[in-house]
Coordinates of C-alpha atoms in Angstrom, one line a residue:
X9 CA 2.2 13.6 1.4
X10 CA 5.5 12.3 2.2
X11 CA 8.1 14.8 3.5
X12 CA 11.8 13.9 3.8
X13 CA 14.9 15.9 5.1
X14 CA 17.8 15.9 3.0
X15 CA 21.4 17.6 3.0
X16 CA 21.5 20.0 0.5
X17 CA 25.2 19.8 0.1
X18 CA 24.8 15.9 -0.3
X19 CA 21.6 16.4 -2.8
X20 CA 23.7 18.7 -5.2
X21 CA 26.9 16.2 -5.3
X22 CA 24.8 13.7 -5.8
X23 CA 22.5 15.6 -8.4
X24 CA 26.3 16.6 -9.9
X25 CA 25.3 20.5 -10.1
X26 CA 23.7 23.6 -8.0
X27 CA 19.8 23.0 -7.4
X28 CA 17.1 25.9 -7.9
X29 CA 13.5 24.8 -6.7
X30 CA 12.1 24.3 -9.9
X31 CA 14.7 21.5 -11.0
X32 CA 12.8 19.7 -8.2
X33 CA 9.5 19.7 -9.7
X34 CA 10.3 16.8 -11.9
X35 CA 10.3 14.4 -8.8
X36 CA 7.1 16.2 -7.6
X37 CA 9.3 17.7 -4.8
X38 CA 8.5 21.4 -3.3
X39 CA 11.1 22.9 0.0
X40 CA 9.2 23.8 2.6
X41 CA 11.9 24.9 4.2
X42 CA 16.0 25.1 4.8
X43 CA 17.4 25.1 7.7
X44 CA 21.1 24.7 8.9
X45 CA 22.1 23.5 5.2
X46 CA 19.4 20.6 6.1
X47 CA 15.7 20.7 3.4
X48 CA 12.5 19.9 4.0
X49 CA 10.8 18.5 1.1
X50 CA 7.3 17.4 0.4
X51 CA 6.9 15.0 -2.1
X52 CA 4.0 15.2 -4.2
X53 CA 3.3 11.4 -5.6
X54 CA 2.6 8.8 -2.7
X55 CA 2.9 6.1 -5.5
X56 CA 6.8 7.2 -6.1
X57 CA 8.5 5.9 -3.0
X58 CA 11.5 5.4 -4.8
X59 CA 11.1 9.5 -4.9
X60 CA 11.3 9.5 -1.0
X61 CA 15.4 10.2 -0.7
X62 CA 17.9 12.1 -1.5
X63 CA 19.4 9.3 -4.4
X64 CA 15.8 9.1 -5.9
X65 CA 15.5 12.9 -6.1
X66 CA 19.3 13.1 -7.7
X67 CA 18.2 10.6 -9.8
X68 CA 15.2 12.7 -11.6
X69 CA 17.4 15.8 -11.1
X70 CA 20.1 14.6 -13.0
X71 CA 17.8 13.4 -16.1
X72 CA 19.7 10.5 -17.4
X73 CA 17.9 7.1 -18.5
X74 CA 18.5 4.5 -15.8
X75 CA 21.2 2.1 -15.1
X76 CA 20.6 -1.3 -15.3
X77 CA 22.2 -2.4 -11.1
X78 CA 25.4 -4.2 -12.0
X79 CA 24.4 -6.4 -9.5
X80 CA 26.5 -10.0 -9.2
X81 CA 25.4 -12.9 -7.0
X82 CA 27.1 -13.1 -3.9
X83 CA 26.7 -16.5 -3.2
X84 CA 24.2 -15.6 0.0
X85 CA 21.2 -17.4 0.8
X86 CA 18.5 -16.7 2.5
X87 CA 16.4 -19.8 4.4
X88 CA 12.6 -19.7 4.2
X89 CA 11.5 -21.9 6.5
X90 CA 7.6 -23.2 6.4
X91 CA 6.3 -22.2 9.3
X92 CA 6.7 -18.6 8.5
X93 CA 4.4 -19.0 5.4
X94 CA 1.3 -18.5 6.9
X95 CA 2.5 -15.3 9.0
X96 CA 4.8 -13.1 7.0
X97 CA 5.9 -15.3 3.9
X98 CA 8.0 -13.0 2.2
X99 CA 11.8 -11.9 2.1
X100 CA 14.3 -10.2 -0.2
X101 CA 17.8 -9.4 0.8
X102 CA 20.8 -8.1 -1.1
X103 CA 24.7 -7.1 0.0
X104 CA 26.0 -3.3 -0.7
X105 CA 29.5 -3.6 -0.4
X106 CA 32.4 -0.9 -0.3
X107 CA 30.4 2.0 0.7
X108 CA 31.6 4.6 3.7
X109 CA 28.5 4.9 6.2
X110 CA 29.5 8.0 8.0
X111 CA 26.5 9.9 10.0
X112 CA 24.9 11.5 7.2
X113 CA 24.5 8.4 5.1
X114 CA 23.3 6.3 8.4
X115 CA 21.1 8.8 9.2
X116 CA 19.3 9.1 5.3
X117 CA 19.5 5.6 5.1
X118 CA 17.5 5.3 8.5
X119 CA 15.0 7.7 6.7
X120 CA 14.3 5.9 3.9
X121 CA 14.1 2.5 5.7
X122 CA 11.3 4.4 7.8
X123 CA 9.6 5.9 4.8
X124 CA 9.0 2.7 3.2
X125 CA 7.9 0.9 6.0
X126 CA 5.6 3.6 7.3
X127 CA 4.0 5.0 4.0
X128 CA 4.7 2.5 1.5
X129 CA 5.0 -0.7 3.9
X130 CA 1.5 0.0 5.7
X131 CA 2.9 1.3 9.0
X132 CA 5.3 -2.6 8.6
X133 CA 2.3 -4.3 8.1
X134 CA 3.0 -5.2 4.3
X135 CA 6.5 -4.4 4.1
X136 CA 9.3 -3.7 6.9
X137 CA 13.4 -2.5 6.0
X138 CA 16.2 -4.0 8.4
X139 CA 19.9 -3.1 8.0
X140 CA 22.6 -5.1 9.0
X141 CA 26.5 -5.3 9.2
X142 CA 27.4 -7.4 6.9
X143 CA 30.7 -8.4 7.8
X144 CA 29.5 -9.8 11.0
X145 CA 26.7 -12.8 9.3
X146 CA 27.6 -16.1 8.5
X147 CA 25.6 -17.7 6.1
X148 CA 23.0 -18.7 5.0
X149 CA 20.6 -17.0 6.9
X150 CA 17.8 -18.2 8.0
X151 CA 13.8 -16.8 8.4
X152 CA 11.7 -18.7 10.6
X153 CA 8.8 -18.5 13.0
X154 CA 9.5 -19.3 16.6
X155 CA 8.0 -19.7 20.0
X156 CA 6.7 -15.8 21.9
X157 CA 9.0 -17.3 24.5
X158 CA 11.8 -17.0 22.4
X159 CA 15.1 -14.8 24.0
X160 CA 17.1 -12.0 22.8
X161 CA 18.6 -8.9 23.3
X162 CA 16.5 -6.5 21.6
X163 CA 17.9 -3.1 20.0
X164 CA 17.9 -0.4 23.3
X165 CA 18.2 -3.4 25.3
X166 CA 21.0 -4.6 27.9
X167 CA 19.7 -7.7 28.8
X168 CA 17.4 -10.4 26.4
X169 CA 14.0 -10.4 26.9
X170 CA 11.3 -12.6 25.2
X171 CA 9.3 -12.1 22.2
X172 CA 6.5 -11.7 24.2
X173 CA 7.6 -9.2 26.3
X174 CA 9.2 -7.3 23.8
X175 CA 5.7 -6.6 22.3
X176 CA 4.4 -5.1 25.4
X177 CA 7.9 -3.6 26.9
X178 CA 9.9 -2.4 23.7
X179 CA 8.4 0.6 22.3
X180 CA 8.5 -0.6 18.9
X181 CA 6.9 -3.8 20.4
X182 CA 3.5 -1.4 21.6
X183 CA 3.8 0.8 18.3
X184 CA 3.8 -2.6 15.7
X185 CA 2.7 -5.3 18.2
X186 CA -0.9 -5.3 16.6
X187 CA 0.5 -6.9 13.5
X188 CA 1.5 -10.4 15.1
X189 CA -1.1 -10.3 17.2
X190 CA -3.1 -13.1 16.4
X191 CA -0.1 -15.4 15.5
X192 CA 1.0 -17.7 17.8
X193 CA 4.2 -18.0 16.1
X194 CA 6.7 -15.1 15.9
X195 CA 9.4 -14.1 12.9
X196 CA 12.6 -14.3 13.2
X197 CA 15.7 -13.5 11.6
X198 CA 18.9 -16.1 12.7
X199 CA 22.3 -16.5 10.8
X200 CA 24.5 -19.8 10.5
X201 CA 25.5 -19.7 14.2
X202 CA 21.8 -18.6 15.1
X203 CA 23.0 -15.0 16.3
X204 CA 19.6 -13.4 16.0
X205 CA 19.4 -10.0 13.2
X206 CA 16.4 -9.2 13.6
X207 CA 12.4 -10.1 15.2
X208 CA 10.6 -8.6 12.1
X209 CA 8.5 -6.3 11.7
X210 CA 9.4 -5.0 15.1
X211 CA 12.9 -4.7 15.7
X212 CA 16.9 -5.6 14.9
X213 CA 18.9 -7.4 17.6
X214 CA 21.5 -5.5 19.5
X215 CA 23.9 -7.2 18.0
X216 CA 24.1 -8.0 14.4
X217 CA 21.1 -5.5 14.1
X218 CA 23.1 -2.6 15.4
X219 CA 24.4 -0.2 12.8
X220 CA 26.5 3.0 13.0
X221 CA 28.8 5.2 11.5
X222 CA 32.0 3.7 9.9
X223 CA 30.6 0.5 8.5
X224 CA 31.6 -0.7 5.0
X225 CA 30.0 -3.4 4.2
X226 CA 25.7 -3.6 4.8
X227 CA 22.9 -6.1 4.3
X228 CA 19.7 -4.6 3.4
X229 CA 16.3 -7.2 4.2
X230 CA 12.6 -6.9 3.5
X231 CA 9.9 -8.7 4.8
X232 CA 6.3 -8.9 4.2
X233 CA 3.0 -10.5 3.4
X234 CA 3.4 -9.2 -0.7
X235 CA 6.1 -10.6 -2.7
X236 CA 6.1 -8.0 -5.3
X237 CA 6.1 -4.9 -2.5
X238 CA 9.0 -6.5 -1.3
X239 CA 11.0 -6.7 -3.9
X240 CA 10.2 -3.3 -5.1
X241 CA 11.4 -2.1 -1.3
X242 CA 14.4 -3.6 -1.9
X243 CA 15.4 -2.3 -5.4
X244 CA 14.5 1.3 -4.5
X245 CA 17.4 0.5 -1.4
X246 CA 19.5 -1.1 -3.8
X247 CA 19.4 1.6 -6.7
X248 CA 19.4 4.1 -3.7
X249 CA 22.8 2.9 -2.0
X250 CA 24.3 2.4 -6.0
X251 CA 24.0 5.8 -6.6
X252 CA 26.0 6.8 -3.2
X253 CA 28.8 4.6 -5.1
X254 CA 27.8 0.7 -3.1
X255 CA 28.8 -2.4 -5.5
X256 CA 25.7 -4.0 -4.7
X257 CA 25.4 -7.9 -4.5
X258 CA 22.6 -10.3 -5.1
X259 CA 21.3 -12.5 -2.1
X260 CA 18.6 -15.8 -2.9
X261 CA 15.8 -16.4 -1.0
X262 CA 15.0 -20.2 -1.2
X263 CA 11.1 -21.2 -0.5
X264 CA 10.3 -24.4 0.6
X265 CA 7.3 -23.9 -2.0
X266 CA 7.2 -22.2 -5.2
X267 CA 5.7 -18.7 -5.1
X268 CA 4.6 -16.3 -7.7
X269 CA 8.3 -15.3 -8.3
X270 CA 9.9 -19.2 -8.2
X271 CA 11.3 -21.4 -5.7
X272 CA 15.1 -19.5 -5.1
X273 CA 14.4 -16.2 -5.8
X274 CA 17.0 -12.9 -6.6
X275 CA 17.4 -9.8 -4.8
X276 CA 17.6 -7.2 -6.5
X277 CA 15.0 -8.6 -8.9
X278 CA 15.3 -7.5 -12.3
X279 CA 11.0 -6.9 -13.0
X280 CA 12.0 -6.1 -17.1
X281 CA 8.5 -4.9 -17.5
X282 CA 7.8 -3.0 -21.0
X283 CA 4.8 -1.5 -22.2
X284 CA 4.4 -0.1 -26.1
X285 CA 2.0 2.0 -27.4
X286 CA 1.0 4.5 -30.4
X287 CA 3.1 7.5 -31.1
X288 CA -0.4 9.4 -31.8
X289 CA -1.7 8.4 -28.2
X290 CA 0.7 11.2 -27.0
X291 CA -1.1 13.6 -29.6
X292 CA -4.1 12.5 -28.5
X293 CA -3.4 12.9 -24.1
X294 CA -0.9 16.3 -25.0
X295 CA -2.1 17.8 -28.1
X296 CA 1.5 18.4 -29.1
X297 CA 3.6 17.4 -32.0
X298 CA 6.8 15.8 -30.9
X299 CA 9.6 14.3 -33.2
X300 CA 11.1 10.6 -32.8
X301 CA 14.2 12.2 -31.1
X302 CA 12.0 14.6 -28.7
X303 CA 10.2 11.2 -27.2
X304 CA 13.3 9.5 -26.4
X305 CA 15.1 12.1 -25.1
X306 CA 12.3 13.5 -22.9
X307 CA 11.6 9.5 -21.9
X308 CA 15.1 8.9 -20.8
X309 CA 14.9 12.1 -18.7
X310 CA 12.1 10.5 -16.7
X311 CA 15.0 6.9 -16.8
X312 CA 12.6 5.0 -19.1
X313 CA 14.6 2.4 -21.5
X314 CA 12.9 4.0 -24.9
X315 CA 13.1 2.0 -28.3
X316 CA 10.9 2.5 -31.7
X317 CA 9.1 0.3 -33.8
X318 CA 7.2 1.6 -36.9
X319 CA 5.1 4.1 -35.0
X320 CA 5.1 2.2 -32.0
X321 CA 6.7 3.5 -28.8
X322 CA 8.7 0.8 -26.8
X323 CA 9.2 1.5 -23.3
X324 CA 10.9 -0.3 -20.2
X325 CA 9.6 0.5 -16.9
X326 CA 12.4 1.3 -14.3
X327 CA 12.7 -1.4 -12.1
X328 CA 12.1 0.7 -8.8
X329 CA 8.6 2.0 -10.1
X330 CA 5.3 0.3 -9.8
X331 CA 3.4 3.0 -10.8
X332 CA 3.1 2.4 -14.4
X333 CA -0.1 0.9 -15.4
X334 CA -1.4 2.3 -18.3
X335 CA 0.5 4.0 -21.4
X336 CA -1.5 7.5 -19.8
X337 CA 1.3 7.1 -17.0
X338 CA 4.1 6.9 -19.4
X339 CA 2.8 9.8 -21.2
X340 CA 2.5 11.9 -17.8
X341 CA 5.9 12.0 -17.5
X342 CA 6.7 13.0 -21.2
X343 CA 4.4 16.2 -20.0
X344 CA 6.4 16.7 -16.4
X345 CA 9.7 16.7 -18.9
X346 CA 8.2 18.7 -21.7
X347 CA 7.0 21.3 -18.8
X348 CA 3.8 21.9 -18.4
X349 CA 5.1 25.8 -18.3
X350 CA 5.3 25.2 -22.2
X351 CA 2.0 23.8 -23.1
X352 CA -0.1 26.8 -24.9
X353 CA -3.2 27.8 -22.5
X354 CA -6.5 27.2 -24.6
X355 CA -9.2 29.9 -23.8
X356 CA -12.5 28.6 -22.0
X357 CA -15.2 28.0 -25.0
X358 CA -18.2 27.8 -22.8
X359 CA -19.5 29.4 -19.2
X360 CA -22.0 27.4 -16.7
X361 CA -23.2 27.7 -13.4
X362 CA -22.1 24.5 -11.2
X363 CA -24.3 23.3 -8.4
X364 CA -24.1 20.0 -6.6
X365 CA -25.9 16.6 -8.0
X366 CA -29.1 15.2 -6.3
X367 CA -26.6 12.0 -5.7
X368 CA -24.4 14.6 -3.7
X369 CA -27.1 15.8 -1.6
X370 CA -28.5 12.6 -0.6
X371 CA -25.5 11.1 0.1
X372 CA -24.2 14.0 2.4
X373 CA -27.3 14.2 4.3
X374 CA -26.8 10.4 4.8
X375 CA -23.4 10.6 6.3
X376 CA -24.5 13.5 8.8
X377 CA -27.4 11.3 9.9
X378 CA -24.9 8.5 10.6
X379 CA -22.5 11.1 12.2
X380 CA -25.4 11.9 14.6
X381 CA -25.9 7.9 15.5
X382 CA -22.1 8.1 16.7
X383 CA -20.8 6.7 13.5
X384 CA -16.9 7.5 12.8
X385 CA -16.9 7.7 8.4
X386 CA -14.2 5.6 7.0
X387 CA -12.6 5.5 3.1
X388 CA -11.4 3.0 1.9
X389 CA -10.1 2.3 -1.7
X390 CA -12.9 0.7 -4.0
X391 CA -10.7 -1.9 -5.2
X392 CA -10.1 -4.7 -3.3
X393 CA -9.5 -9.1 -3.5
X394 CA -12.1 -12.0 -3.8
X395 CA -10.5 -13.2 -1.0
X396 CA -12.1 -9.8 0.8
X397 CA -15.4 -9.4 -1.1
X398 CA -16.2 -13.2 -1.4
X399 CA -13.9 -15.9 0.7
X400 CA -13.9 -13.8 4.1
X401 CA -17.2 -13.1 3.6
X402 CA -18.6 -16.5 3.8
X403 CA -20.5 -14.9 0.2
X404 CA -20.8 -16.9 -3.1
X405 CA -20.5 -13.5 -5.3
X406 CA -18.9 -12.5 -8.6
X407 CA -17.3 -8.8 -8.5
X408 CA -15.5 -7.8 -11.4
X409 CA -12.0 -8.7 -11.4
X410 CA -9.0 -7.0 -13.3
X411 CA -7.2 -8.3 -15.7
X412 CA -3.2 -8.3 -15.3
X413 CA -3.5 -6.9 -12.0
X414 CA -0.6 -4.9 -10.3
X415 CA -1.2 -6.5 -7.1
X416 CA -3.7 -9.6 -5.4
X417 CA -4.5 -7.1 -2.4
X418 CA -6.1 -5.1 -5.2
X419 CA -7.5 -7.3 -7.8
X420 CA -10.8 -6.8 -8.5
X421 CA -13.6 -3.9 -7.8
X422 CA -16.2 -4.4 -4.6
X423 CA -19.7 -5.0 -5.2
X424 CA -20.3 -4.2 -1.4
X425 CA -19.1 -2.0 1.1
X426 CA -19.4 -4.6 4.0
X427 CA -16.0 -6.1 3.3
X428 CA -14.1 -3.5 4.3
X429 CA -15.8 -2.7 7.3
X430 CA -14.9 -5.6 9.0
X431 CA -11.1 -5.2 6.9
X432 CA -11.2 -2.0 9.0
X433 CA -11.9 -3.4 12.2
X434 CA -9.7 -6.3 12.4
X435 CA -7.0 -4.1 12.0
X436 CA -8.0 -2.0 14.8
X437 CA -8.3 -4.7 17.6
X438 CA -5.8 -2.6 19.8
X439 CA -8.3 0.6 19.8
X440 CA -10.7 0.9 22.5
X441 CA -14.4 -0.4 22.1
X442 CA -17.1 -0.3 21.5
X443 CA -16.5 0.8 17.9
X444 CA -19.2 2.5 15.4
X445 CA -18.2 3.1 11.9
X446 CA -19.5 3.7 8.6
X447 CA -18.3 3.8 4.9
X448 CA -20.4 5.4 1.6
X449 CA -18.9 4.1 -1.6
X450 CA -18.9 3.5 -4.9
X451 CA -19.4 -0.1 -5.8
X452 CA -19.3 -1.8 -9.7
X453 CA -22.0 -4.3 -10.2
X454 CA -22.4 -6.9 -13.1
X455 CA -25.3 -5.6 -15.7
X456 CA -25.8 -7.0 -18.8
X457 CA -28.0 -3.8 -20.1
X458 CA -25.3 -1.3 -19.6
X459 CA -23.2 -0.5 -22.7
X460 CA -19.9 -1.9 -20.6
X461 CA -21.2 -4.5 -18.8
X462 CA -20.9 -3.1 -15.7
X463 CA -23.1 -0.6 -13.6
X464 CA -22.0 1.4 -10.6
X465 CA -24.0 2.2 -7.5
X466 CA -23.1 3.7 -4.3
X467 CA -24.0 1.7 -1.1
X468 CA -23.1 2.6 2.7
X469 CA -22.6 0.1 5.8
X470 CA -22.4 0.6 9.0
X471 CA -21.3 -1.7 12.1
X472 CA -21.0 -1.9 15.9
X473 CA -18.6 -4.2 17.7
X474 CA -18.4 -4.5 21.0
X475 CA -19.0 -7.0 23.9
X476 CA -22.5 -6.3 23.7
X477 CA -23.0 -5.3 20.1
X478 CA -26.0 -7.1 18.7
X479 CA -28.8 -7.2 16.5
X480 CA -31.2 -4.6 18.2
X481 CA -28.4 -2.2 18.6
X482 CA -27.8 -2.4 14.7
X483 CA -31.5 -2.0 14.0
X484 CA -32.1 0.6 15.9
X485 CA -29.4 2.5 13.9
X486 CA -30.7 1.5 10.9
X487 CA -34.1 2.5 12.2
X488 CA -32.7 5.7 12.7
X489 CA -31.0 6.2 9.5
X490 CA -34.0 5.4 7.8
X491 CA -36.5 7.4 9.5
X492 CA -34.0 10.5 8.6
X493 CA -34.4 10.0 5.1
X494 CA -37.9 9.7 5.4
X495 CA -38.4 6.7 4.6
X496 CA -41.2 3.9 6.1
X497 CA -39.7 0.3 5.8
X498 CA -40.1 -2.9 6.8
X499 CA -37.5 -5.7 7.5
X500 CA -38.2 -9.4 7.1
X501 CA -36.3 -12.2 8.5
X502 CA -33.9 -13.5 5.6
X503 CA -31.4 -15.8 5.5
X504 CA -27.4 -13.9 4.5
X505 CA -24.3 -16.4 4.5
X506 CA -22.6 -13.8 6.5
X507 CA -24.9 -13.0 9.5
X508 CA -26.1 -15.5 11.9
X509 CA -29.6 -17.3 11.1
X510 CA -32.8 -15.8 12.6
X511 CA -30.3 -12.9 13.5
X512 CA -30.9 -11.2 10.2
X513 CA -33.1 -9.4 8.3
X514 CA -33.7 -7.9 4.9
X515 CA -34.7 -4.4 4.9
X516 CA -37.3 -3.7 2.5
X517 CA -38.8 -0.2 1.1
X518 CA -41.8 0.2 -1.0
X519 CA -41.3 -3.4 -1.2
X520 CA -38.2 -3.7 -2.7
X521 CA -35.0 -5.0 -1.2
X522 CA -33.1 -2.0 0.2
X523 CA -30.5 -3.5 2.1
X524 CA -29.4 -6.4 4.9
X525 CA -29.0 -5.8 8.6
X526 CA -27.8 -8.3 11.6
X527 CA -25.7 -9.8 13.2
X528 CA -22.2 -11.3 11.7
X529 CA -21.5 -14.5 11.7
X530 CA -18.9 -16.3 13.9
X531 CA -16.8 -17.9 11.0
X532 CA -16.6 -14.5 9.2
X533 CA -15.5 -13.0 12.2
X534 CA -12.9 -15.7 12.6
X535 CA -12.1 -15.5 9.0
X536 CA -11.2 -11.9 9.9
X537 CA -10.1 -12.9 13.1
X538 CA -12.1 -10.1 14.8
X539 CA -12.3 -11.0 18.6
X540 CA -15.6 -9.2 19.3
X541 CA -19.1 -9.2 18.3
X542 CA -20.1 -7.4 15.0
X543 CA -23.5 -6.2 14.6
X544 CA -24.0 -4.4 10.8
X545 CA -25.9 -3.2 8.4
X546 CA -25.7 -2.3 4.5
X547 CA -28.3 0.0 2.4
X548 CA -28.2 0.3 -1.3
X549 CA -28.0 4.4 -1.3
X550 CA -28.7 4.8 -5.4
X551 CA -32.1 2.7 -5.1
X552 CA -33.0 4.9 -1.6
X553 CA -31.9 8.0 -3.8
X554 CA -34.4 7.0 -6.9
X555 CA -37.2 6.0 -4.1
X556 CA -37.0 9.4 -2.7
X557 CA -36.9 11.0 -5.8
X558 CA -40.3 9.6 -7.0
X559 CA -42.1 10.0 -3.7
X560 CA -41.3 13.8 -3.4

């Protein structure tokens, strides 16, 4: 969980009033511990960056329903040049003007830009915070992608060095390097008289990219490869530095295309999302009774914009939350405001004996077989894109997509577990090979017998890459991971759009197919621009699980 350190002295001016350590339970904070007048505290919702500073935690504290920014235009553009769109497309910026930066702001402010990129952002991968003195840019700005061999004098530096070498020789260059790396253009950050800000996601400049203490005036940027992160960054630093007392002013980012958010785009960016729902859903989820005037009150305590129509409730979402998916979410935080202290226990009604399912067992002794090969286990999330599942993939298949979804990264539910695999390796081309790992998952499959449509199975992959990963290493794994079930197979050559012909094979048991093993193909490799060979295999572990069952 995320765990900031804030000034208690500058949490209770901000919060306007003494703090005891349950007021901090309504941002899901807990103190681990106080030192020096300084706090330690872990925040408990890793989908509530806005949560991750002292403003956000004031914010909750203080209970009030949330300001809409008073944000005017300040006339500032922001360039986005074409080149840049097929390497990080995306960038908000905005202005926070009469605001003293003295060290304790500069230092929280540091903190938060951190936060964000590290937790939220990805490690700077999908999002990255630079700061800026304002007062020294002349605009417009512009963000485009240049040559490695590109010079300047990096932040720590004396003297300019290129792009390139700032990958290998800065150390912000060898911790984030691995996210331009297979680019052979470079981002950059230039103003009117093409003074450099900053080389995202790596590092400011030395000079307009060098902050400190005393500063008035500041330009907050994010860049990334999701529009809708990025503008979220950047209104959870706007709302952040308007609640230290910053008259905060919009900047445009101008595309040379139109993306999902228009052409010339705002920041901050005013989301105006609302939701509405039945007052008896909160009945329903609680179990509690709650008048008209209860709702709203406890709503606006949690900053939700609350109106009423009939017996509907009418919320609008904050615009530096993006957590809010489903009515059930709104209604969470009526319980986190009610107090969950006040809710009457109900006695237990029944007594069992709990044991673990069949589909536990099996699937436990199938990761400590692939332990024992030399298999590392990975997790990844289920959901996932058809640009992952399908496009990457070199596979014509149809996984369930979701409807209105929050984000394109996450927009529909696998149907294999391959996919990420190989997401997981091409984002670990810096880490020493050969590589063996392995995921078991839960996968959503399309069945027209099932009450919903949908059936879900769990299916595991495992892959080898390597210089001299190939097929029989991969069998011989899945040879092994068989035989430790129990199982006698054969495999038959089969043809896979994402292996290599005559390098693949289907792997049958009792005759039916169980699962596909080989060698991956060169154009899904470059699709995921993996540099070495990939030798895999998947199994379908709820048909192995039903075929051991009716052998025993």
């Amino acid at each position: 969980m995320p765990t900031i350190e804030v000034s208690m002295k500058s949490l209770e001016k901000l919060s306007g009033r003494r703090l005891r350590e349950e007021d901090l339970e309504l941002a899901k904070g807990k103190i681990e511990e106080i030192n020096a007048g300084k706090a330690r505290i872990e925040i408990g919702d890793t989908n509530r960056p806005d949560l991750w500073c002292a403003e956000g935690i004031a914010r909750v504290v203080k209970g009030k329903r949330f300001q809409k920014l008073p944000a005017k235009s300040s006339g500032k553009e922001i360039i986005v040049d074409r080149k840049i769109l097929s390497i990080r497309p995306f960038i908000s910026g905005f202005a926070a003007k009469n605001i003293m930066v003295d060290e304790e702001l500069l230092l929280d402010m540091i903190q938060l830009q951190d936060k964000l990129g590290e937790n939220f952002g990805k490690k700077r991968k999908k999002i990255s915070v630079g700061i800026y003195n304002y007062d020294m840019i002349k605009f417009p700005v512009h963000y485009k992608a240049v040559n490695p061999s590109y010079r300047f004098v990096p932040l720590g530096f004396d003297k300019p060095a290129t792009l390139k070498d700032i990958l290998s020789e800065h150390p912000k260059g060898r911790d984030y390097g691995y996210i331009l790396q297979n680019h052979k253009l470079y981002p950059l950050l230039v103003d009117l008289k093409d003074e450099v800000l900053s080389f995202p996601p790596i590092i400011n400049s030395n000079y307009l990219g060098k902050v400190s203490a005393g500063l008035r005036n500041v330009m907050v940027e994010v860049t990334g490869t999701e529009q809708k992160s990025v503008l979220l960054a950047a209104n959870i630093f706007a709302y952040s530095l308007f609640e230290r007392g910053a008259h905060i002013e919009s900047i445009i980012s101008r595309y040379p295309v139109a993306t999902k958010f228009g052409k010339s785009v705002q920041s901050p960016y005013d989301f105006s999302e609302k939701m509405s729902f039945g007052r008896q859903k909160i009945r329903d989820i609680l179990g509690i009774d709650l008048k008209e005037h209860e709702i709203k009150s406890l709503l606006e305590r949690m900053q939700y914009g609350v109106s009423f129509s009939g017996n509907a409730v009418n919320v609008a979402i904050p615009p530096y939350r993006n957590d809010i998916m489903h009515h059930a979410d709104v209604i969470e935080d009526i319980a986190i405001a009610y107090g969950y202290e006040n809710f009457n226990e109900l006695g237990i009604d029944s007594f069992t004996a709990g044991s673990l399912k069949g589909a536990t067992i099996f699937s436990e002794k199938s990761r400590r077989i692939m332990t024992g090969l030399g298999f590392q286990e990975i997790m990844s999330a289920i959901l996932s894109s058809k640009n992952c599942v399908c496009e990457k993939m070199n596979a014509e298949s149809s996984p369930i997509e979701i409807e209105n979804a929050m984000s394109e990264n996450y927009s529909c539910i696998r149907n294999w577990v391959l996919p990420n695999i190989l997401q997981c390796l091409s984002k670990n081309m810096h880490v020493e090979f050969p590589q063996k790992i392995f995921e078991l998952g839960e996968c959503v499959l399309t069945d027209r017998k099932s009450d919903d449509g949908t059936s879900t199975i769990t299916k595991m992959a495992g892959a080898i890459s390597g210089n001299d990963a190939g097929y029989e290493d991969i069998s011989s794994c899945a040879d092994a991971f068989l035989d430790g079930l129990g199982f006698k197979y054969r495999i038959k050559t089969s043809c896979h759009p994402s292996f290599i012909e005559g390098r693949c094979g289907g792997i049958y048991v009792k005759e039916k197919l169980a699962g596909v093993v080989g060698e991956v193909h060169p154009k899904v490799l470059n699709n995921w621009r993996i540099e070495k060979p990939v030798a895999a295999f998947e199994a379908d572990i709820s048909f192995l699980m039903k075929a051991a069952t009716s052998q025993a």
